[in-house]
XYZ file of C-alpha atoms in Angstrom:
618
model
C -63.711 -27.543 17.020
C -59.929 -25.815 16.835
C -59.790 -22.441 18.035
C -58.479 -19.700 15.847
C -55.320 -17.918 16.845
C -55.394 -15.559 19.623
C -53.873 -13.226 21.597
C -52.828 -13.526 25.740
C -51.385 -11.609 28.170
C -49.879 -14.167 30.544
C -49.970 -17.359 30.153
C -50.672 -19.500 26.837
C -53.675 -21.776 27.060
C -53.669 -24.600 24.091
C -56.610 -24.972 22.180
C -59.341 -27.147 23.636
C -62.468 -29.479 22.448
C -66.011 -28.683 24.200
C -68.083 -31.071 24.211
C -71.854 -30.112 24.419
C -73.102 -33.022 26.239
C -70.284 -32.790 29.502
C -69.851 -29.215 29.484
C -70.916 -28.696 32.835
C -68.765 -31.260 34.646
C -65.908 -30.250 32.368
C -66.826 -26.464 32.890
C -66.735 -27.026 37.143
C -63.683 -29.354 37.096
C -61.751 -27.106 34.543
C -62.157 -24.549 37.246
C -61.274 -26.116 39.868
C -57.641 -26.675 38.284
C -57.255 -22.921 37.104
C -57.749 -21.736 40.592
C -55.198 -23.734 42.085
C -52.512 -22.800 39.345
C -49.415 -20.121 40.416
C -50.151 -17.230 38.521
C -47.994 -16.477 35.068
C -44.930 -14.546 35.618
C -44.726 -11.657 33.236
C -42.587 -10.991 30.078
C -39.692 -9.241 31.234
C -37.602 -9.556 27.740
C -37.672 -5.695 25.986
C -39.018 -7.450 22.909
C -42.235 -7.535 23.844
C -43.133 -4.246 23.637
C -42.534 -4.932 19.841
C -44.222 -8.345 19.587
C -47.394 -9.650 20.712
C -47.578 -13.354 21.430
C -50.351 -15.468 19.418
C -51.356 -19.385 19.282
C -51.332 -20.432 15.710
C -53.967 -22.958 14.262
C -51.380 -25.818 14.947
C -51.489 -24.425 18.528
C -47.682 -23.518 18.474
C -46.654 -20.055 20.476
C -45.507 -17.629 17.995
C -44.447 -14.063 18.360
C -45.916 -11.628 15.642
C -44.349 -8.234 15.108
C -46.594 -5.325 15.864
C -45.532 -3.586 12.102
C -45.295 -5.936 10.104
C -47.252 -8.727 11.196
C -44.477 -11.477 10.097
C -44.446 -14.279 12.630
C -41.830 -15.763 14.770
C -40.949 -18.925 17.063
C -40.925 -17.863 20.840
C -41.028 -21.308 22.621
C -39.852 -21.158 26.032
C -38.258 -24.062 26.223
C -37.228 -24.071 22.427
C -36.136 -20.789 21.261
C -34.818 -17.208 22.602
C -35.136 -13.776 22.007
C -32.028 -13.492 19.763
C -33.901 -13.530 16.036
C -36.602 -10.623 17.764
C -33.532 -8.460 18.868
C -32.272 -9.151 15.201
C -36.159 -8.494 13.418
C -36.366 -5.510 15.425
C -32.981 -3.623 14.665
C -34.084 -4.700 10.773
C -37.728 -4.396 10.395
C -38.393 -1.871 7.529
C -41.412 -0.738 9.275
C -40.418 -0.109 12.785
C -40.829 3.761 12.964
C -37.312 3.903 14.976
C -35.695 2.435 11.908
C -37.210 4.750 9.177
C -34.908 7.373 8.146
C -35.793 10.411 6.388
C -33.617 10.427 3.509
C -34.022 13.959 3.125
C -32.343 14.968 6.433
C -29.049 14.267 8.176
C -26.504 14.918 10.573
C -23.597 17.391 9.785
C -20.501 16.112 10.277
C -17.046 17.908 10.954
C -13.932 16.818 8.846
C -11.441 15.129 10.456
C -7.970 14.575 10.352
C -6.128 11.039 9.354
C -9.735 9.640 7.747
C -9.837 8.719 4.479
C -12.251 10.513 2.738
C -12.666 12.742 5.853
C -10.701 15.884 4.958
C -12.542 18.597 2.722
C -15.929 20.184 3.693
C -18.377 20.119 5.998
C -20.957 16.588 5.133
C -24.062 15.087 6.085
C -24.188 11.718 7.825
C -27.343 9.500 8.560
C -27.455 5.942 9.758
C -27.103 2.933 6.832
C -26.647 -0.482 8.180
C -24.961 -1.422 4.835
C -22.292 1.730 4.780
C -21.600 0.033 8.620
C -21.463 -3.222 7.854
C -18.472 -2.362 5.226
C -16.811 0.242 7.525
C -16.815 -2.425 9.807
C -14.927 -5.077 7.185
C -12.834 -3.044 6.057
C -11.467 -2.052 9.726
C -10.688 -5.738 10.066
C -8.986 -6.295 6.950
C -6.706 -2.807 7.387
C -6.131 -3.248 11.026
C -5.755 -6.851 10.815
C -8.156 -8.005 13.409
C -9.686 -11.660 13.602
C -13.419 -12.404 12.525
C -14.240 -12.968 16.191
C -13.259 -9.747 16.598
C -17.386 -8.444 16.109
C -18.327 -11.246 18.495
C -16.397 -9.928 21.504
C -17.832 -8.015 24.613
C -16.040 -4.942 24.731
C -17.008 -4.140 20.837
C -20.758 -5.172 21.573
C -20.267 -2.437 24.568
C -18.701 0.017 22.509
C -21.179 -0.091 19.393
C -24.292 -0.055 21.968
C -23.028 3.491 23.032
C -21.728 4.293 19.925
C -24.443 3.756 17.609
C -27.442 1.467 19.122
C -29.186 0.955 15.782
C -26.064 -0.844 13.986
C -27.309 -5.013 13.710
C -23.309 -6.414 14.428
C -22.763 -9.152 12.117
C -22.052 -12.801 13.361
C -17.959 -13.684 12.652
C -19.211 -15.729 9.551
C -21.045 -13.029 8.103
C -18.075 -10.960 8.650
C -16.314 -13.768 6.912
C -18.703 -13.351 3.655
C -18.481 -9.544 4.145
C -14.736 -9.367 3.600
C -14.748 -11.652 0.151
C -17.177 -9.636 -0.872
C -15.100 -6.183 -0.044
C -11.649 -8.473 -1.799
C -14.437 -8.949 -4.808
C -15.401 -5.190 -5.087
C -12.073 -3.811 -4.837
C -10.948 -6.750 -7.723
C -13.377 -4.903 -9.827
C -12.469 -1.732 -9.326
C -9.019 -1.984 -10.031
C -9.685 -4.012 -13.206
C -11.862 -0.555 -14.437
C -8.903 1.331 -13.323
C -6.240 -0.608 -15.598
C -8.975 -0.663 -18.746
C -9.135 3.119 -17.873
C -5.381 3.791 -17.214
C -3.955 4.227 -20.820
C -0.659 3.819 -18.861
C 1.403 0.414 -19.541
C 1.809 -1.260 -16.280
C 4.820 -2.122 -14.170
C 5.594 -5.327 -12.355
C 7.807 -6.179 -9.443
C 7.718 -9.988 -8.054
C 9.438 -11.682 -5.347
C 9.837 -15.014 -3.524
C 9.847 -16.461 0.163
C 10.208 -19.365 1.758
C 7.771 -20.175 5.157
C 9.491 -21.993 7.560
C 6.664 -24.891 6.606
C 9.117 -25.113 3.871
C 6.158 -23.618 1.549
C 7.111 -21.465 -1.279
C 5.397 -18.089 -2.332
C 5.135 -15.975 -4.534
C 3.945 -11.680 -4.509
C 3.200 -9.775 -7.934
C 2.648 -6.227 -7.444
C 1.582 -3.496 -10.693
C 2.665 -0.225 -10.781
C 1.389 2.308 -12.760
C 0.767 6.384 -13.074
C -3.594 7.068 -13.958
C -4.899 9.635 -15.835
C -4.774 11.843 -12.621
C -0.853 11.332 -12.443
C -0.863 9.621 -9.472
C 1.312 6.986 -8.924
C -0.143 3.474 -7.859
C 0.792 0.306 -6.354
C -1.170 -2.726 -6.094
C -0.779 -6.322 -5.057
C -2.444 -8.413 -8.136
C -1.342 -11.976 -6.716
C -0.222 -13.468 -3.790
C -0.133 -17.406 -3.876
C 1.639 -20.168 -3.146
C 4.414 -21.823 -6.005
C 5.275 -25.171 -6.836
C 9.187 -23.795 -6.330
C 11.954 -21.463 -6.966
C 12.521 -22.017 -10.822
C 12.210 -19.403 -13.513
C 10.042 -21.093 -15.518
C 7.277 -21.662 -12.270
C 7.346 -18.207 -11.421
C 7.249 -16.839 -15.203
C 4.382 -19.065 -15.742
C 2.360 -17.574 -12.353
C 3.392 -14.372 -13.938
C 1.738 -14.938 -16.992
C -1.198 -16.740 -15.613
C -1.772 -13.476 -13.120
C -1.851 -11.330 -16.150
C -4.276 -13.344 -18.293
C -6.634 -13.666 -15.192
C -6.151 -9.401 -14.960
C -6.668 -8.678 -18.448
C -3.460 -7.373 -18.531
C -2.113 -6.706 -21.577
C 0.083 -3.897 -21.349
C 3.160 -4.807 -19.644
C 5.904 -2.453 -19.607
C 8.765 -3.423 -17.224
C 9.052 -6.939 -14.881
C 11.582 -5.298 -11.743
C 13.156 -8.653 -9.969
C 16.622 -9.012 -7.642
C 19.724 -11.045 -9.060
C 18.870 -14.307 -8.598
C 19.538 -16.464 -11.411
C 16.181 -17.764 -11.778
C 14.344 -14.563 -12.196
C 16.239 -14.056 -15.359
C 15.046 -17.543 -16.810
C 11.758 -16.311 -15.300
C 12.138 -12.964 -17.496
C 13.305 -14.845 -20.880
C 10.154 -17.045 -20.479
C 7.733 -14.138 -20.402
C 9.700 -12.279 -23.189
C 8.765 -15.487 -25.495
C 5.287 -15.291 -24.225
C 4.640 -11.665 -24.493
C 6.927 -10.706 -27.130
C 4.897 -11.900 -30.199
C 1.588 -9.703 -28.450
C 3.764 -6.255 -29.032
C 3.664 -5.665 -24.904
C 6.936 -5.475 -24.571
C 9.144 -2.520 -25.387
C 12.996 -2.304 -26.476
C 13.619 -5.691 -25.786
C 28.892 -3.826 18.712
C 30.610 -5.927 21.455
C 29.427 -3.179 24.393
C 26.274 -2.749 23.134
C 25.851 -6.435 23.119
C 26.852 -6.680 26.719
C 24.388 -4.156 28.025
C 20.902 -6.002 26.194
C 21.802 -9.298 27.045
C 20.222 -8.497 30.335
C 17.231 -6.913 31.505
C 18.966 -5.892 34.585
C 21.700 -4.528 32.719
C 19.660 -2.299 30.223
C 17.182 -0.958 33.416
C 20.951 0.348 34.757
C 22.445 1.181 31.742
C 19.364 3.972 31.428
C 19.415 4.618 35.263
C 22.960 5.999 33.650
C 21.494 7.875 31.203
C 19.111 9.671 33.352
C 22.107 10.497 35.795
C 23.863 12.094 32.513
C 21.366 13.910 31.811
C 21.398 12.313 28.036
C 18.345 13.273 26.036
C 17.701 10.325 23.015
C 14.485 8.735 22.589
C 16.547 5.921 20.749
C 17.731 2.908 22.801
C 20.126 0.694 21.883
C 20.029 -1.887 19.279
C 22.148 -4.774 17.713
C 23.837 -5.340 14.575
C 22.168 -7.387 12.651
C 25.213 -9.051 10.005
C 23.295 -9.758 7.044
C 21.575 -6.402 7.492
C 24.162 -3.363 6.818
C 21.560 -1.129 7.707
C 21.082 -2.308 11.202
C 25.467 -1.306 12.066
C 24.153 2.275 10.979
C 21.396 2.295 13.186
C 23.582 0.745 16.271
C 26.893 3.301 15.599
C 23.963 5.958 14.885
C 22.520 5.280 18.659
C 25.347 4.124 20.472
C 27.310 7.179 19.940
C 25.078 9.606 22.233
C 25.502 7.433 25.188
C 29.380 7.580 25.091
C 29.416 9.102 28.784
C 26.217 6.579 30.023
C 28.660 3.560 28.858
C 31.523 5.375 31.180
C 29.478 5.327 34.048
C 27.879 2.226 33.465
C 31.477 0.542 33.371
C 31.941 1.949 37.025
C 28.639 0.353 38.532
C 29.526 -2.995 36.173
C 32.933 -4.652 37.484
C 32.292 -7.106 34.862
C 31.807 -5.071 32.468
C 35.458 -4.024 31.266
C 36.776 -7.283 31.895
C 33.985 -8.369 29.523
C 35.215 -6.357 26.680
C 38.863 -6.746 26.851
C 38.299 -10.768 26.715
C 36.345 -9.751 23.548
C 37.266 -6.477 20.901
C 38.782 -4.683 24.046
C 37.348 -1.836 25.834
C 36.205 1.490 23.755
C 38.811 4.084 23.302
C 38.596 8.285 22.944
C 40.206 7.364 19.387
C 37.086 4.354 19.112
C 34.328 6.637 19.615
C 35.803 9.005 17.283
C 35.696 6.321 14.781
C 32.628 5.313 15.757
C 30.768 9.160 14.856
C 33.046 8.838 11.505
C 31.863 5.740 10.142
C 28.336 6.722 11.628
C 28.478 9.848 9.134
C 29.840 7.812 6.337
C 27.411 5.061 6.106
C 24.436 8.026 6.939
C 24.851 8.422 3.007
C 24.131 4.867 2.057
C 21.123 4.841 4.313
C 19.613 7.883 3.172
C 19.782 6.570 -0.584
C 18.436 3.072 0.251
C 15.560 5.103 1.967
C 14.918 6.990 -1.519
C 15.259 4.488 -4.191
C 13.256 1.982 -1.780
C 10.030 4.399 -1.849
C 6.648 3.159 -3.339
C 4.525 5.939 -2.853
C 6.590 8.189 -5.193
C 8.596 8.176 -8.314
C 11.867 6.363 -7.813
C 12.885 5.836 -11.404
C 14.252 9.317 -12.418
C 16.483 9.418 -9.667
C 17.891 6.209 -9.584
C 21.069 7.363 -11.889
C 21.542 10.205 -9.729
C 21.775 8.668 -6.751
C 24.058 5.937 -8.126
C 26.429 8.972 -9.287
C 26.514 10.468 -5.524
C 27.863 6.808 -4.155
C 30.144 6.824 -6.860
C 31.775 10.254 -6.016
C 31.293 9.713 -2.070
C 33.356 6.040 -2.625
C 35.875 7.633 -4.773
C 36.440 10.189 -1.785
C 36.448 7.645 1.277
C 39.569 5.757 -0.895
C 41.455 9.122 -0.421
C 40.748 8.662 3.365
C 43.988 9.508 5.311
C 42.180 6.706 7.648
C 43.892 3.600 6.798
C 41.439 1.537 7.615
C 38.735 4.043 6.091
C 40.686 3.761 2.816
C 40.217 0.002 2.919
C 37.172 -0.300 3.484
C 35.964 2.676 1.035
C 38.508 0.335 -1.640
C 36.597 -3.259 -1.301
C 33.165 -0.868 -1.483
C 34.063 0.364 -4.773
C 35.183 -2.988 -6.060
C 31.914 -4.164 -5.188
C 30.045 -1.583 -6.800
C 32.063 -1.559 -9.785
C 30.798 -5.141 -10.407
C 27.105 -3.782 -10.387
C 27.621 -0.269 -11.893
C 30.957 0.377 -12.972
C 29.861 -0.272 -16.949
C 27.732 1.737 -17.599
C 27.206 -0.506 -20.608
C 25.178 -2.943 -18.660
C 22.522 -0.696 -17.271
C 19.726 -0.499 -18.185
C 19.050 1.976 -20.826
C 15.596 2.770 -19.310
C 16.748 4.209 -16.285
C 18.529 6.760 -18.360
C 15.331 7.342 -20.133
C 13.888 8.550 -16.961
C 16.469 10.830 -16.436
C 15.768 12.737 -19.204
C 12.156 12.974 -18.683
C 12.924 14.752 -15.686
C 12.918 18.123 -16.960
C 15.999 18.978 -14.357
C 18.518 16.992 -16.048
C 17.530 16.067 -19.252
C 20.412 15.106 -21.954
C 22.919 17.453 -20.477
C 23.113 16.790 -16.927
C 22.659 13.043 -17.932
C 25.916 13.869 -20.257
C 28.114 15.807 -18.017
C 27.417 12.693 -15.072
C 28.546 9.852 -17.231
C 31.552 12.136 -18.305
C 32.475 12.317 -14.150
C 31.731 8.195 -14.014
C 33.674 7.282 -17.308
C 35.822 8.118 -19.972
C 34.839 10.309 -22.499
C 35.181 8.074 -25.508
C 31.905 5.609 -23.414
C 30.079 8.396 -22.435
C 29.894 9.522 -26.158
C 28.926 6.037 -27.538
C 26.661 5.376 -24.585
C 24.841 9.185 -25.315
C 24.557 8.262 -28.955
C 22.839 4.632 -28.015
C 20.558 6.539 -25.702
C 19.742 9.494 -28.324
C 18.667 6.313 -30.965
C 16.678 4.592 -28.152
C 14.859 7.659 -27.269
C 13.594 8.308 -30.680
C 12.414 5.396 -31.320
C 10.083 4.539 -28.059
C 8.796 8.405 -28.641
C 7.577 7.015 -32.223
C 5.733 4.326 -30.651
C 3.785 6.701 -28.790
C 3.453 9.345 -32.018
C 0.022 8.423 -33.682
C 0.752 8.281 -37.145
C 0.692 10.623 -40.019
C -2.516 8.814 -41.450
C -4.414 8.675 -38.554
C -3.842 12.439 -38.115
C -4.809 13.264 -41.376
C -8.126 11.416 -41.122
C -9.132 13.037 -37.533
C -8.523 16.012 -39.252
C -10.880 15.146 -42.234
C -13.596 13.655 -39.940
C -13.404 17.267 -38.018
C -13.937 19.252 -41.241
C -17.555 17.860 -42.197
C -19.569 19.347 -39.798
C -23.530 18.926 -40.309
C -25.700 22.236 -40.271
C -27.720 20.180 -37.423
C -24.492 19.841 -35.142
C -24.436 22.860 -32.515
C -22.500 26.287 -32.850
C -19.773 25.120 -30.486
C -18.376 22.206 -33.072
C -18.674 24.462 -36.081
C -16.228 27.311 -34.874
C -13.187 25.311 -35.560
C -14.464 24.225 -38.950
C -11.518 26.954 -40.854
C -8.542 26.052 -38.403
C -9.209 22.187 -39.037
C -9.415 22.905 -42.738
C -5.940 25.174 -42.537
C -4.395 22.100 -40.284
C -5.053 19.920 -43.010
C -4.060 21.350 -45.520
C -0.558 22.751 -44.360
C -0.483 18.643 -43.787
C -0.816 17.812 -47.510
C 1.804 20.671 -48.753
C 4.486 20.747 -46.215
C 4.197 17.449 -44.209
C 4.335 16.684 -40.639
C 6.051 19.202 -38.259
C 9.897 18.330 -38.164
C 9.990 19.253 -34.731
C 8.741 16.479 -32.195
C 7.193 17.382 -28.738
C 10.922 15.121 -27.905
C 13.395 18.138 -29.591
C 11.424 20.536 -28.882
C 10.974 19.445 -24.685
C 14.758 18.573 -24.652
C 15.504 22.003 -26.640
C 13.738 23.964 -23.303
C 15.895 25.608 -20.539
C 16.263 22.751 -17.616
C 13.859 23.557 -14.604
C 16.160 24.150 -11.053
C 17.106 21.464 -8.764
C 14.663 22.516 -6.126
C 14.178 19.178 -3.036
C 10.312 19.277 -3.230
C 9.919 19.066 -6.608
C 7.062 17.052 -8.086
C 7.863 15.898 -10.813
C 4.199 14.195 -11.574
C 2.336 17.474 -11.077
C 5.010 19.130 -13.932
C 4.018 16.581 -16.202
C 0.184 16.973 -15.557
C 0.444 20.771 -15.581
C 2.378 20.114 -18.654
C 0.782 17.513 -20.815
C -0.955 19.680 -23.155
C 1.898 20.830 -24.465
C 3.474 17.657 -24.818
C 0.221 15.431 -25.271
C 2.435 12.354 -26.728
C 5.576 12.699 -24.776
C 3.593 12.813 -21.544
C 2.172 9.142 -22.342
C 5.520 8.042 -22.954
C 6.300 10.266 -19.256
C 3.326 8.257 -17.534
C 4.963 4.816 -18.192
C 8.530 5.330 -17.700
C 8.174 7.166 -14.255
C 6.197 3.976 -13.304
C 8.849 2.060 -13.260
C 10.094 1.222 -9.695
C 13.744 0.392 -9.296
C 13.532 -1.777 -6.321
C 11.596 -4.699 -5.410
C 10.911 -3.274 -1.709
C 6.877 -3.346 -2.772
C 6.427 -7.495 -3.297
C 8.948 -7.787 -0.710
C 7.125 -5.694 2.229
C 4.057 -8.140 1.757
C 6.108 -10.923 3.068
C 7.547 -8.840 6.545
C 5.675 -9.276 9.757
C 7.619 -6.590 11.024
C 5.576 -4.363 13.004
C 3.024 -6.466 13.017
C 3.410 -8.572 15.581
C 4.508 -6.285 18.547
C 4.497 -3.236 17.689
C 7.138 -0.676 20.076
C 4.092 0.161 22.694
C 3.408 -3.823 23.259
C 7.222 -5.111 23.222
C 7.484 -4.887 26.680
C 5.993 -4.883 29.997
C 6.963 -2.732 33.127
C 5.948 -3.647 36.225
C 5.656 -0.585 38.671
């Protein structure tokens, strides 16, 4: 007969057949043998003071948990202790897992966490809540999926939190589609909530596989007026023509549900606007759209140039955190940034020219060797381009509202070129001449901008029509500023009325709100006489003549003050302008640069970031 299942200490013996009739011989012998075996060396794996090991009817060695009875291969030859580590960390019924939901840990705010500044909170241990903590640190801090599988994290979460099961590298894997297929979600409920229309910028790059992509990021302000930015599609395109990329474009907002599209922002390529006329024919019958240095050079090509170039800037006791950087000639940012440094270490490049021989002789082959009149220069063109760089800064912000200063800053550049051309620097006065020229061919008629960004201007309760009107009077002649404030006046007007519910539907929220049932509570029935009196002044004298519109522009203009938020104004001030403040929401959306769908294509930073660009050896 089979034995049943039973539990040993030591060492397993398999099931055996007695026979009645030999049972003494087999009894003596059997003995024999057991004597003379090496005695069974003990379990030294942890896991067995959670399991006990059994023989099964088939006579296989199986571990059983001591809570929940469930069963488990243990061969030795066969199978490890890895899935009894796992059961044990998981097993609903070990006592060291069960968490009183009722009690918790208080837990001190902290600084730079999302979601971690406010009051004091209660924390206890959820292997779920960990498990997504843990993908979303590798999706924000851009760490591989082997990442969990590595030594010093296994170390570091053993100390940390002992409890916490860490995932394999493919669960990981499933964890982090599953986190891209939450968040999906979520922002689809926050478009269907957002009343807001939505605006797009898009851009296009190139991989040096010679593959072409393609970024679509939304913009839009919620009902909380804040301002947000998020990446809706970022895929790979058959090519560079308008009609590919206005076709991804559409596709993207079909698969959204995106039906409210307010502004597309793109550069000047040519193909963007074949890419904008083919969504305007797409969109257009759905009613989405609306109103149609040569020293510096010498010093970093050499390691052991730059180590005595600072050893010169110690001596000189120069104090700059900065170091010194190349010009970069597609990038006019980057000659700011070099003049910007370069001209605190005049005195370290005059010292570094006497330890150097080659140095001078270097530079007069070249652009020749920096004068007292150079620097000079230098700190002068330094200051003048500051200007530029500070705007670019501004109007290239994502986090904040961009579109309502757009025209202002364009006016500054405008009066700052118009200066530099007065210059008594000849070659300042140059210069300052071909900059105009070339911003004259982008903004010089004020014809061809874009009426919207005047729009925003005027929701910005600081300027509003008359600042907007005394600008375009400094920028142009009077007889264009007058036509181009009468085209804006008529554009104004009408998007407000496509915000302005109608008369009708007025009327017949009023009559809905004057038949009241005896059943409804107190609260509803108090307003039962003004409804009726709204109503009625309706019917005799018509709609108010006065729109929220004349009546916001007819207000004093609030002061030019630099922290001004011009979001929280709006939200502080929507019920007083509850139709004008929709119109607010979407306009201020707009961005004016396509720095958002561009960023997603920079590694910049990414790579080596300034604390691992280098390596000193000491």
């Amino acid at each position: 007969m089979s034995t049943e299942p039973t539990s040993i200490e030591g060492s397993v013996t398999p099931p055996t057949s007695i026979d009645s009739e030999n049972s003494g011989v087999g009894a003596s012998s059997q003995a024999n043998v057991t004597t003379g075996k090496r005695k069974a060396t003990p379990q030294r794996s942890e896991v067995w003071s959670h399991f006990t090991k059994i023989i099964n009817s088939e006579g296989a060695s199986k571990a059983k948990c001591n809570y929940c009875q469930k069963e488990f291969c243990c061969d030795v030859k066969k199978n490890g202790t890895g899935s009894l580590k796992y059961h044990i960390g998981s097993c609903k019924k070990n006592p060291s897992n069960v968490v009183d939901p009722s009690q918790g840990q208080l837990v001190l705010p902290r600084k730079g966490v999302e979601g971690g500044e406010g009051h004091l909170s209660t924390w206890r241990f959820d292997q779920e809540a960990c498990r997504k903590g843990l993908a979303q640190m590798i999706v924000i801090d851009e760490l591989p999926f082997k990442f969990v599988e590595s030594e010093g994290f296994k170390k570091f979460m053993f100390v940390a939190c002992p409890r916490f099961h860490i995932p394999s590298r493919t669960t990981m894997t499933r964890d982090v589609y599953q986190l891209y297929l939450d968040e999906r979600v979520k922002i689809k409920q926050l478009l269907r909530s957002s009343c807001s229309r939505v605006c797009l910028t898009t851009d296009t790059w190139t991989s040096l596989q010679r593959v072409n992509y393609l970024c679509i990021t939304a913009h839009f302000i919620d009902n909380d007026w804040k301002l947000n930015k998020k990446i809706l599609n970022f895929c790979p395109i058959s090519s560079h023509k308008g009609e590919s990329i206005g076709m991804v474009i559409e596709k993207c907002l079909l698969n959204w549900g995106i039906d409210k599209l307010f502004t597309v922002t793109v550069d000047n390529a040519s193909s963007n606007d074949v890419a904008i006329g083919y969504l305007r024919k797409k969109f257009n019958p759905r009613g989405v759209f609306v109103q149609n240095g040569g020293a510096v050079r010498y010093v970093r090509q050499s390691p052991a140039r730059l180590q005595k170039f600072k050893e010169c800037v110690v001596v000189e006791k120069i104090e700059c955190k900065k170091m010194l950087c190349l010009d970069v000639c597609t990038r006019w940012n980057s000659t700011y940034l070099m003049l910007d440094t370069a001209q605190n270490f005049e005195r370290a490049f005059e010292r570094f020219e006497e330890q150097d021989t080659n140095f001078r002789a270097e530079l007069e082959r070249g652009e020749g060797w920096p004068s007292v009149d150079d620097w000079t220069n230098v700190r002068d063109l330094r200051d003048f381009l500051e200007h530029f760089y500070e705007v670019t800064l501004r109007i290239s912000g994502t986090s904040y509202v961009t579109s309502n200063n757009f025209f202002d800053e364009l006016s500054e550049i405008d009066i700052l070129l118009r200066d530099a051309q007065l210059n008594s620097n000849f070659d300042f006065n140059v210069m300052a001449i071909k900059m105009k020229e070339k911003y004259d061919k982008y903004w010089g008629d004020i014809d061809k901008m874009n009426l919207l960004m005047f729009v925003a201007c005027v929701l910005d309760p600081r300027q509003k029509l008359k600042y907007l009107e005394f600008a375009l009077s400094e920028m142009s002649s009077s007889e264009k500023t007058s036509e181009m404030m009468q085209k804006l006046k008529e554009s104004l007007y009408e998007l407000f009325d496509e915000y302005k519910p109608s008369l009708h539907s007025t009327c017949s929220q009023l009559s809905m709100s004057t038949h009241v049932s005896l059943r409804e509570p107190q609260q509803k029935m108090k307003r039962r006489m003004q409804a009726l009196y709204k109503k009625r002044e309706l019917e005799i004298c018509g709609e108010d003549k006065t729109s929220e519109l004349d009546k916001y522009l007819a207000e004093a203009n609030e002061e030019f003050v630099e922290d001004f938020d011009i979001l929280l104004w709006w939200k502080v001030n929507s019920p007083r302008f509850p139709t004008l403040s929709k119109m607010a929401r979407d306009v201020l959306a707009i961005p004016v640069s396509t720095v958002a769908s561009e960023s997603a294509f920079s590694t910049g930073g990414r790579v080596l970031d300034q604390y691992r660009s280098s390596v000193r050896i000491k």
